PDB file of C-alpha atoms in Angstrom:
ATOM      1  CA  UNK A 814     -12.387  -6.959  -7.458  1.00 48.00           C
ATOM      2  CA  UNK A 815     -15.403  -8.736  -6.613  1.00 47.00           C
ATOM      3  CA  UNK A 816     -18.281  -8.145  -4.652  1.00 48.00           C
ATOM      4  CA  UNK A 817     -17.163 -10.763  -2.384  1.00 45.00           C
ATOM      5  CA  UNK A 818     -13.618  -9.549  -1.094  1.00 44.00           C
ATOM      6  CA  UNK A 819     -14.765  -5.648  -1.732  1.00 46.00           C
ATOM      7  CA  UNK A 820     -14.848  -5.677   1.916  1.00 47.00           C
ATOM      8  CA  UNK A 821     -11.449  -6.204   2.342  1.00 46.00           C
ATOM      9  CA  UNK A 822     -10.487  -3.034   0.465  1.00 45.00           C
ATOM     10  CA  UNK A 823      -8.599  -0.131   2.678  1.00 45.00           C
ATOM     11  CA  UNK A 824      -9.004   3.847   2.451  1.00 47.00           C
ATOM     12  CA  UNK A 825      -5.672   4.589   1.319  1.00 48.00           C
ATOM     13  CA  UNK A 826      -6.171   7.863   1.605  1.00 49.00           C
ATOM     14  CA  UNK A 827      -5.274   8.690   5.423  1.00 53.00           C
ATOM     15  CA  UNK A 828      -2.164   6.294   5.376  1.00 50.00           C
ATOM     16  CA  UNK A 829      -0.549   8.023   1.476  1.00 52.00           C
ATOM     17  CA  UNK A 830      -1.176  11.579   3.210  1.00 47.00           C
ATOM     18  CA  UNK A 831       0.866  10.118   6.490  1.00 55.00           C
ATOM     19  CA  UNK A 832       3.503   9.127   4.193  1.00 49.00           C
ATOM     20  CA  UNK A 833       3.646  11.979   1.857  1.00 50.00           C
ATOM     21  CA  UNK A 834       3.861  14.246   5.182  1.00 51.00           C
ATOM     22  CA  UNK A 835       6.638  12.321   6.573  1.00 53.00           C
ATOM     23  CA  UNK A 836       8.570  12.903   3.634  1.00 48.00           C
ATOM     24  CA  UNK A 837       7.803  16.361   3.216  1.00 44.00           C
ATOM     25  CA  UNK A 838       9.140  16.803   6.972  1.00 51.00           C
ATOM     26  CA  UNK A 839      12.519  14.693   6.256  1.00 51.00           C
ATOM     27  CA  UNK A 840      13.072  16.982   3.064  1.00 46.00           C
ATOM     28  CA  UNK A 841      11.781  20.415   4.362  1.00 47.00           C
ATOM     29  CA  UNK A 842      14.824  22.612   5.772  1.00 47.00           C
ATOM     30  CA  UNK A 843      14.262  25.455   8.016  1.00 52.00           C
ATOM     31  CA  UNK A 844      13.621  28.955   6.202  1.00 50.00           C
ATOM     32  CA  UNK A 845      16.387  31.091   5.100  1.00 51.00           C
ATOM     33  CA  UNK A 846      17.082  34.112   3.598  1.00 51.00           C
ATOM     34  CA  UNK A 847      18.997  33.994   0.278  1.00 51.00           C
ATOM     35  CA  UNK A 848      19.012  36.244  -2.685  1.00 49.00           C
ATOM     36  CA  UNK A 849      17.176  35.208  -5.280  1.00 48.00           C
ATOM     37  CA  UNK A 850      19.015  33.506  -7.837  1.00 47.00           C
ATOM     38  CA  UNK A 851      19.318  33.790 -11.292  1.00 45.00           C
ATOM     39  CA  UNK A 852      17.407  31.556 -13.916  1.00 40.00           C
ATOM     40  CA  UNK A 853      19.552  30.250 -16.625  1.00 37.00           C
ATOM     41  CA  UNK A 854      19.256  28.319 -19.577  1.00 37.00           C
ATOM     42  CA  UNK A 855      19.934  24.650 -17.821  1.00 35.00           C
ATOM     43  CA  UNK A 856      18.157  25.710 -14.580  1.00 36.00           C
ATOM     44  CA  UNK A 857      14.326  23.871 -13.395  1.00 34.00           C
ATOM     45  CA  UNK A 858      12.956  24.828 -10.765  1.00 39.00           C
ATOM     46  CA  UNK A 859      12.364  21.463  -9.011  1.00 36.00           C
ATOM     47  CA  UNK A 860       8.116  20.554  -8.157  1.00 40.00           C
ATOM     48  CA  UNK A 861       7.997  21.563  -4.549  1.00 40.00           C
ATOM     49  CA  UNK A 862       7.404  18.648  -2.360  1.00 37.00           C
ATOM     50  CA  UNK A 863       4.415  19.586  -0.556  1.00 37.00           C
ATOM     51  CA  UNK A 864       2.548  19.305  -3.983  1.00 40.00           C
ATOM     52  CA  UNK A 865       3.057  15.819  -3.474  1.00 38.00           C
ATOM     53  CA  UNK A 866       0.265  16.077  -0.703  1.00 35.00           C
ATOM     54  CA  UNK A 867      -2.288  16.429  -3.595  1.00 38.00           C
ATOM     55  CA  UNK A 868      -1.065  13.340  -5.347  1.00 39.00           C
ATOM     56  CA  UNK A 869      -3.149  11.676  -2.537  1.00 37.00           C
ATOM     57  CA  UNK A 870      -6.600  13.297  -4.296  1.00 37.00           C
ATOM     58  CA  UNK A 871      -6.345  10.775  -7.339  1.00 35.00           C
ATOM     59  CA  UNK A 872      -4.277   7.970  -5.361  1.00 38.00           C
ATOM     60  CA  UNK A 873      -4.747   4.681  -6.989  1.00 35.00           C
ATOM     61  CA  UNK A 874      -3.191   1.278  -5.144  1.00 34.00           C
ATOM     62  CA  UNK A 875      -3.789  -1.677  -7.738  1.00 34.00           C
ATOM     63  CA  UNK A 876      -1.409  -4.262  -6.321  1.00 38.00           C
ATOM     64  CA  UNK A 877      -2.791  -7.292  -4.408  1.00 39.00           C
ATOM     65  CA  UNK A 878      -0.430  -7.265  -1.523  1.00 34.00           C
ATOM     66  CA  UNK A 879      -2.410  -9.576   0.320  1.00 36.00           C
ATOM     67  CA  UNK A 880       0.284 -12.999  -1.021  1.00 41.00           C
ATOM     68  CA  UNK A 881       3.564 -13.175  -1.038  1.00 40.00           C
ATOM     69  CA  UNK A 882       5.593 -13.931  -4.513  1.00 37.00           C
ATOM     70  CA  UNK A 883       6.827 -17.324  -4.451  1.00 43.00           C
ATOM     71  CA  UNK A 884      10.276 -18.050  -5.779  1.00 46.00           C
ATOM     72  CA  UNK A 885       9.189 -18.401  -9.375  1.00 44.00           C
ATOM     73  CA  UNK A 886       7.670 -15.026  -9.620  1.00 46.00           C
ATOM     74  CA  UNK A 887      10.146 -13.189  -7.653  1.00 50.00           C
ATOM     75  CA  UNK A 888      12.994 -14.733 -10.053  1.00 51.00           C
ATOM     76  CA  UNK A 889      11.043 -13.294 -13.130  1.00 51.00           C
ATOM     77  CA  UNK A 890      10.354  -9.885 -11.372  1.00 49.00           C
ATOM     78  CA  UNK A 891      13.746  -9.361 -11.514  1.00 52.00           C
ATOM     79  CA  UNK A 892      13.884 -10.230 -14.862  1.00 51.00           C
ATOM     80  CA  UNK A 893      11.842  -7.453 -15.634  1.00 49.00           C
ATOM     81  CA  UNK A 894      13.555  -4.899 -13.691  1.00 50.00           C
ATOM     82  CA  UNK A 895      17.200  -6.107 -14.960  1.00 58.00           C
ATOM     83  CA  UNK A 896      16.109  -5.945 -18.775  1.00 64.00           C
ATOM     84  CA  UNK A 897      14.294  -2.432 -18.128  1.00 70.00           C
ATOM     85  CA  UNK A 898      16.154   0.179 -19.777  1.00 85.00           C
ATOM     86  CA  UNK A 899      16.963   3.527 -18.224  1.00 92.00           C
ATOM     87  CA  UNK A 900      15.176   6.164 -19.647  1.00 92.00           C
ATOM     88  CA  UNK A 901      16.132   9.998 -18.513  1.00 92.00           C
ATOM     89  CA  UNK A 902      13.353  12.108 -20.768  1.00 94.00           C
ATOM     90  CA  UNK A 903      11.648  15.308 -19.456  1.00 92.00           C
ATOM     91  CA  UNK A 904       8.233  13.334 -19.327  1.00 93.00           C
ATOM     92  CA  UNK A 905       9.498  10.220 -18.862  1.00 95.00           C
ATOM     93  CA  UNK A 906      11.925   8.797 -16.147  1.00 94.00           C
ATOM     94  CA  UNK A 907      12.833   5.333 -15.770  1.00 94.00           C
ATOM     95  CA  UNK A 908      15.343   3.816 -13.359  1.00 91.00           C
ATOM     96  CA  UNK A 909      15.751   1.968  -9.738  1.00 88.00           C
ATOM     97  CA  UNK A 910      12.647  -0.135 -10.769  1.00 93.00           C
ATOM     98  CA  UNK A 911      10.244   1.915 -11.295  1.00 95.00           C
ATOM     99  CA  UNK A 912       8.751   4.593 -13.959  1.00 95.00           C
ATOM    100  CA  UNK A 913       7.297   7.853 -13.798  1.00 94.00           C
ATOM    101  CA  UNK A 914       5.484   9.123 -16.508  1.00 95.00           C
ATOM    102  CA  UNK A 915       3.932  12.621 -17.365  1.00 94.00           C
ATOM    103  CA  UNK A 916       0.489  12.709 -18.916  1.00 92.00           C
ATOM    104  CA  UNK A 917      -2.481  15.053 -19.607  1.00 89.00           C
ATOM    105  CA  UNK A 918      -4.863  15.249 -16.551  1.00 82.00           C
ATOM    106  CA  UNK A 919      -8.187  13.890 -17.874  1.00 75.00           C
ATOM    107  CA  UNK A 920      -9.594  16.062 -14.929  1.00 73.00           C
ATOM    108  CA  UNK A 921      -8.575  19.170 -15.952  1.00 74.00           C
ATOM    109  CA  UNK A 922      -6.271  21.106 -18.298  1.00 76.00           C
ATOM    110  CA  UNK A 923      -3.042  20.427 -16.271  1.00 87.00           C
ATOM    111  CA  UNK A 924      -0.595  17.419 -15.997  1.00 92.00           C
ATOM    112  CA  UNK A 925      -0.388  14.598 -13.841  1.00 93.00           C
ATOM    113  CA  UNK A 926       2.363  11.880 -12.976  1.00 93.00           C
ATOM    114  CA  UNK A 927       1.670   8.346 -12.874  1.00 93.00           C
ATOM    115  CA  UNK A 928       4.354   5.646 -11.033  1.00 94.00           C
ATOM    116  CA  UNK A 929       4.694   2.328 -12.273  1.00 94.00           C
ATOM    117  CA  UNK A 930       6.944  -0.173 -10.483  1.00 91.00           C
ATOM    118  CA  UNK A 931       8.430  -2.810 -13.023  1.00 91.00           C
ATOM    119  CA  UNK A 932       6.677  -5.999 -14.236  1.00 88.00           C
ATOM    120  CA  UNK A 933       3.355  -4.080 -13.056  1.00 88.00           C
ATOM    121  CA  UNK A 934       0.829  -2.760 -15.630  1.00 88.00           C
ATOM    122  CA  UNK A 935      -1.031  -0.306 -13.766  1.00 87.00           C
ATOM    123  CA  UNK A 936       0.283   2.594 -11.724  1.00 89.00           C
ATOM    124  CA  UNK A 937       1.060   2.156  -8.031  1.00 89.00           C
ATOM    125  CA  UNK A 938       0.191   6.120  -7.724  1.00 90.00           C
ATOM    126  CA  UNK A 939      -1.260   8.784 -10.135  1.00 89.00           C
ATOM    127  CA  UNK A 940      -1.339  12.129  -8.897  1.00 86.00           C
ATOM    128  CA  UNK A 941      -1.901  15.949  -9.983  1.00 88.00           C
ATOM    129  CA  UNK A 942       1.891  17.556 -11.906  1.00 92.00           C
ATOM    130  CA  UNK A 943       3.272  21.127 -11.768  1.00 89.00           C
ATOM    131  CA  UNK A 944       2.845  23.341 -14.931  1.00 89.00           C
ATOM    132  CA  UNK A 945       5.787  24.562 -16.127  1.00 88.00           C
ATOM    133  CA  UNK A 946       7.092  28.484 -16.260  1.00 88.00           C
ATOM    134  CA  UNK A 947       5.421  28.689 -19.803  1.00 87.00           C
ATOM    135  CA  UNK A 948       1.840  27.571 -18.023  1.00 85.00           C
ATOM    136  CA  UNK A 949       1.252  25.307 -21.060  1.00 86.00           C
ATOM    137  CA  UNK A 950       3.779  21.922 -20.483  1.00 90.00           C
ATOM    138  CA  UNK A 951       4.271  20.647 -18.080  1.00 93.00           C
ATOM    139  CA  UNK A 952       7.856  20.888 -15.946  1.00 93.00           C
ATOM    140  CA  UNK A 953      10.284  18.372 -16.778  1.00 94.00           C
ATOM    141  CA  UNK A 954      11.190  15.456 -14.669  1.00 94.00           C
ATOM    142  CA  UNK A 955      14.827  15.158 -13.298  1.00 94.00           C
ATOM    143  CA  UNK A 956      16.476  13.061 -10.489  1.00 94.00           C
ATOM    144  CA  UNK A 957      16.033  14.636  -7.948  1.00 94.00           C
ATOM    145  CA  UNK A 958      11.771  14.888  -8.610  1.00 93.00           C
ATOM    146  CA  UNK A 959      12.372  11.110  -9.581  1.00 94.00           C
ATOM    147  CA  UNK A 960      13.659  10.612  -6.603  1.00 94.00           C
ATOM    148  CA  UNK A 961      10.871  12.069  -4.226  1.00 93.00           C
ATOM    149  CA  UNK A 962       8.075  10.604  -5.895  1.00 94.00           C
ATOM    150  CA  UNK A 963       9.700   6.917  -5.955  1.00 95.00           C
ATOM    151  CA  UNK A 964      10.134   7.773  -1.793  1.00 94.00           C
ATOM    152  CA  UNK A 965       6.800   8.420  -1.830  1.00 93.00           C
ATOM    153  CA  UNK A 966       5.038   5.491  -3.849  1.00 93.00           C
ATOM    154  CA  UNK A 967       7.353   2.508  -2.013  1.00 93.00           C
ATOM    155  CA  UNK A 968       6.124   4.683   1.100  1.00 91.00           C
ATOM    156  CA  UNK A 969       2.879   4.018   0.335  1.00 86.00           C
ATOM    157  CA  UNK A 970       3.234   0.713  -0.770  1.00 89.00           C
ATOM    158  CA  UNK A 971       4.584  -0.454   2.268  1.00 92.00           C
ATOM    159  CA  UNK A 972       1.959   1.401   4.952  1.00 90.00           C
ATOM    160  CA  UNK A 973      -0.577  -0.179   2.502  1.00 88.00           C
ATOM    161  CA  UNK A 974       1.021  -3.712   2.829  1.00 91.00           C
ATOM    162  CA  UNK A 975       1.255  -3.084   6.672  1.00 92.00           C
ATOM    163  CA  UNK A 976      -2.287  -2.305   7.142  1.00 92.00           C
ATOM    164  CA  UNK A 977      -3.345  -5.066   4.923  1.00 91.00           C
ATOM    165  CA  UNK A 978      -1.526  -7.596   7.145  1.00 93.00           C
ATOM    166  CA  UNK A 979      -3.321  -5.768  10.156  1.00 91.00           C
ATOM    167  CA  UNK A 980      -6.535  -6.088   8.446  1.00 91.00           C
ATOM    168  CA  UNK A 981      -6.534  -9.596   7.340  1.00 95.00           C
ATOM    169  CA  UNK A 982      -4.167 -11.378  10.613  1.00 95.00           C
ATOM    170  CA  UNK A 983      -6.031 -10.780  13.869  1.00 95.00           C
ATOM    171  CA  UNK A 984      -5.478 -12.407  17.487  1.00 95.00           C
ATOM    172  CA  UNK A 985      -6.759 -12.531  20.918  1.00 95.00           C
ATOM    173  CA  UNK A 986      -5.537 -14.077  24.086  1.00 97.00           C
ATOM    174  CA  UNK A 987      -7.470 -15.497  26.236  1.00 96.00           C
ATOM    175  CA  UNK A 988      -6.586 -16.444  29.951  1.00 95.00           C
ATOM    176  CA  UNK A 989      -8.703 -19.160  31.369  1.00 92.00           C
ATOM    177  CA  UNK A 990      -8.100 -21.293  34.814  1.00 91.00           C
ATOM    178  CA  UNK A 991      -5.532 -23.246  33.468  1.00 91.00           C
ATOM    179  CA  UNK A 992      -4.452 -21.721  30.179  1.00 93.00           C
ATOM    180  CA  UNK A 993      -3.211 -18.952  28.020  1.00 96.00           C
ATOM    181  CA  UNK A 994      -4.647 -19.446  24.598  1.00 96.00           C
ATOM    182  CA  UNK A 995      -3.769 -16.978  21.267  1.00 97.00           C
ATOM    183  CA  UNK A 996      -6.813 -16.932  19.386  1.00 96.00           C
ATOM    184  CA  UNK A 997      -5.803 -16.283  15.769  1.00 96.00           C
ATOM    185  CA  UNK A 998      -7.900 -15.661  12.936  1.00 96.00           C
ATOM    186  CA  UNK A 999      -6.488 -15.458   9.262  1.00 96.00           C
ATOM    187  CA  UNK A1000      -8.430 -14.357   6.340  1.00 96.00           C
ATOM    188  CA  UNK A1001      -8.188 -15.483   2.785  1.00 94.00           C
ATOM    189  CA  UNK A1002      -9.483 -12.607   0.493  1.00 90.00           C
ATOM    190  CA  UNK A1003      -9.821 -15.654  -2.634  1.00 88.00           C
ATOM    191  CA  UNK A1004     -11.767 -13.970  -5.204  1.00 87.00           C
ATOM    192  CA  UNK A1005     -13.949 -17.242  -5.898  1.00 91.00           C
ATOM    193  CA  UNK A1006     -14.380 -18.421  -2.498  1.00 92.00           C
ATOM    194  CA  UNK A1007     -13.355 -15.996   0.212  1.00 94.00           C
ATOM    195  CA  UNK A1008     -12.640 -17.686   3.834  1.00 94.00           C
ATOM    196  CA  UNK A1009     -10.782 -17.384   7.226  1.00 95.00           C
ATOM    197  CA  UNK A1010      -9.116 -19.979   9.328  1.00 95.00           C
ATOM    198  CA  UNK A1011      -9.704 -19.746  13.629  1.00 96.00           C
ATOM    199  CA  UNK A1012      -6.810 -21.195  15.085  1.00 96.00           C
ATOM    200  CA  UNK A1013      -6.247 -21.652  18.980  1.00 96.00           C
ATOM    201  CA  UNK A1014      -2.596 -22.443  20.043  1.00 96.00           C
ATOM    202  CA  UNK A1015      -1.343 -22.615  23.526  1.00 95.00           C
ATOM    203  CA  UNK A1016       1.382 -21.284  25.492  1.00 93.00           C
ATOM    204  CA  UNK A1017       4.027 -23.775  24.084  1.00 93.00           C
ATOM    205  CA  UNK A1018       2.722 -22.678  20.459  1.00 94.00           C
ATOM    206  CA  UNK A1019       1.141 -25.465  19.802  1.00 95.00           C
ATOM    207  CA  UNK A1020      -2.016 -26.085  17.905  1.00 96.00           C
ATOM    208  CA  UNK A1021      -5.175 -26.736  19.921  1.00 95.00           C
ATOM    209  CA  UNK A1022      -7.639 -26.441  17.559  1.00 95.00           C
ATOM    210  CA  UNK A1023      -8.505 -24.732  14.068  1.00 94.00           C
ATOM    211  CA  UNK A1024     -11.822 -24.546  12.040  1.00 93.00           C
ATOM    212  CA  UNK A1025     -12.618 -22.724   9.066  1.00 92.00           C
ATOM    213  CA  UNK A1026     -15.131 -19.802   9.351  1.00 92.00           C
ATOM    214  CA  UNK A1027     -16.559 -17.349   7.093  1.00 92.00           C
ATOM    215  CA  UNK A1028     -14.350 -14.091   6.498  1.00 92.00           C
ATOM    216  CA  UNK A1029     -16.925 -11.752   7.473  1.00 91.00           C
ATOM    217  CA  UNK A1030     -16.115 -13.444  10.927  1.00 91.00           C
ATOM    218  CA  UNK A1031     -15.358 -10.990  14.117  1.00 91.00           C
ATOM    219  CA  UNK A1032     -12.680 -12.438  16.171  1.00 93.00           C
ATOM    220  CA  UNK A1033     -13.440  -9.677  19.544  1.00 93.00           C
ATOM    221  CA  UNK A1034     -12.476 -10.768  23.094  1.00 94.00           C
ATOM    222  CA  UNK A1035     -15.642 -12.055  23.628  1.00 92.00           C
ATOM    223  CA  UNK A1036     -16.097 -14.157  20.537  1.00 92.00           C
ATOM    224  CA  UNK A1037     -12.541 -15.445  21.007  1.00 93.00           C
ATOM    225  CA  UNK A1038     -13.157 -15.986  24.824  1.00 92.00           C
ATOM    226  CA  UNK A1039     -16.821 -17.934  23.733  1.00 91.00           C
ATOM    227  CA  UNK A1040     -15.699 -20.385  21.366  1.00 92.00           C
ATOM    228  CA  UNK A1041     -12.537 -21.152  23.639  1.00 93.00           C
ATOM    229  CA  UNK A1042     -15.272 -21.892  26.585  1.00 90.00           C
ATOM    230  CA  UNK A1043     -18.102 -23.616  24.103  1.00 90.00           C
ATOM    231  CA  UNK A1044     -14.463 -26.155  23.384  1.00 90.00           C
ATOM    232  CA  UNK A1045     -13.643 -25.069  20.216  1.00 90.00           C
ATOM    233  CA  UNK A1046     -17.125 -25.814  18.220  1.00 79.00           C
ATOM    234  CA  UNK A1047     -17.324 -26.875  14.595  1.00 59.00           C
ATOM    235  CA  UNK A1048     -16.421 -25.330  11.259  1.00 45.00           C
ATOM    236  CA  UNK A1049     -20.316 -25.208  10.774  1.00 48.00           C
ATOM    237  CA  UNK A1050     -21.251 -23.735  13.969  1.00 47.00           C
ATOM    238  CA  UNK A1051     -18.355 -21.279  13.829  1.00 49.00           C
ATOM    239  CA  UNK A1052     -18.991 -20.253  10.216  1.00 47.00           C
ATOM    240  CA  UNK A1053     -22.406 -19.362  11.326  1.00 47.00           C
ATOM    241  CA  UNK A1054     -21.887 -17.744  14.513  1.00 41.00           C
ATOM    242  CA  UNK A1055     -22.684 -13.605  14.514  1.00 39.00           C
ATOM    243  CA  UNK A1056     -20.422 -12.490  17.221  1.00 35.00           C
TER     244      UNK A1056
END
């Protein structure tokens, strides 16, 4: 990413642990007493879910969220996920669009896990893996492990594509004497030339006026409430203002 739309990147970190603790809480049942059970020959024990929580340490979101797939790239995003093939391996799991594989931790001498969702080339989230009874491999992948950590990725996938739309769709309103105007100010995080449309519409939803301003723009109450009152000044005047 360049310099220029850096500023639009989000700490991931508080949302993923959110996330990952919501699905801990769905999964967790209260405690009971059982008798231990015998370990057998076919018999994991299953990575607890809280060590998900850890995941979040080494959490890496690489997918642009900020534009929508048009028709043409959602068609061959399908593609990809129709012509994956399942693959049910101890260290690598592939299914329901998305892939988790096992690999060394280049951190330290354990494992970690790293989820890909089809047709993307880096992972959505890469996170710290249970050692195994034999503390030298790692435990194996099965369904139900498959199925917590592709919970947990698409969980974090969509907070991140929530916040995102926060971040980069803002609006006011501002009452005056004879109006309610929604001040609206979309940014466009263009790696080459970065900008954000002001847009004023009125109670009816129409457009009253809309001028292109820089993205490092602050759309507050009272810059919204200003350039309403100054009659909507120009693209220039607007691009320059420091409110």
């Amino acid at each position: 990413m360049s310099d220029s739309t850096s500023q639009f990147a989000l700490p991931f970190q508080d949302f993923a642990v959110e996330a990952i603790n919501s699905l801990v809480a769905e999964q967790e049942a209260p405690p009971a007493r059982r008798k231990p059970r015998r370990a057998s020959a076919t018999h994991f024990d299953y990575p607890p879910v809280p060590d998900l929580i850890n995941m979040t340490e080494t959490m890496t979101l690489t997918q642009d969220l900020a534009s929508e797939l048009d028709d043409t790239e959602t068609a061959d995003t399908a593609a990809v996920i129709e012509d994956t093939p399942v693959i049910h391996e101890d260290r690598l799991w592939q299914d329901d669009g998305w892939t988790a594989r096992v690999i060394k931790n280049e951190d330290d001498e354990g494992w970690a896990v790293a989820m890909f969702q089809d047709g993307e080339s880096e992972p959505a989230l890469v996170g710290p893996w249970t050692m195994g009874r034999d503390k030298k491999n790692p435990k194996p992948l099965d369904a139900n492990a498959f199925g917590t950590l592709v919970k947990t990725a698409s969980e974090v996938l969509r907070r991140h594509e929530q916040q995102l739309h926060a971040m980069l769709h803002k609006s006011m309103i501002v009452n005056t004497r004879t109006a309610t105007i929604n001040v609206t100010l979309d940014i466009v995080p263009d790696e080459d030339d970065p900008y954000a449309m002001l847009t004023a519409i009125d109670s009816d939803g129409e457009q009253m006026a809309q001028v292109r301003v820089l993205p490092s723009y602050k759309l507050t109450m009272a810059s919204a409430t200003t350039w309403v009152e100054s009659g909507f000044r120009s693209v220039k005047e607007a691009g320059k203002s420091d409110y």
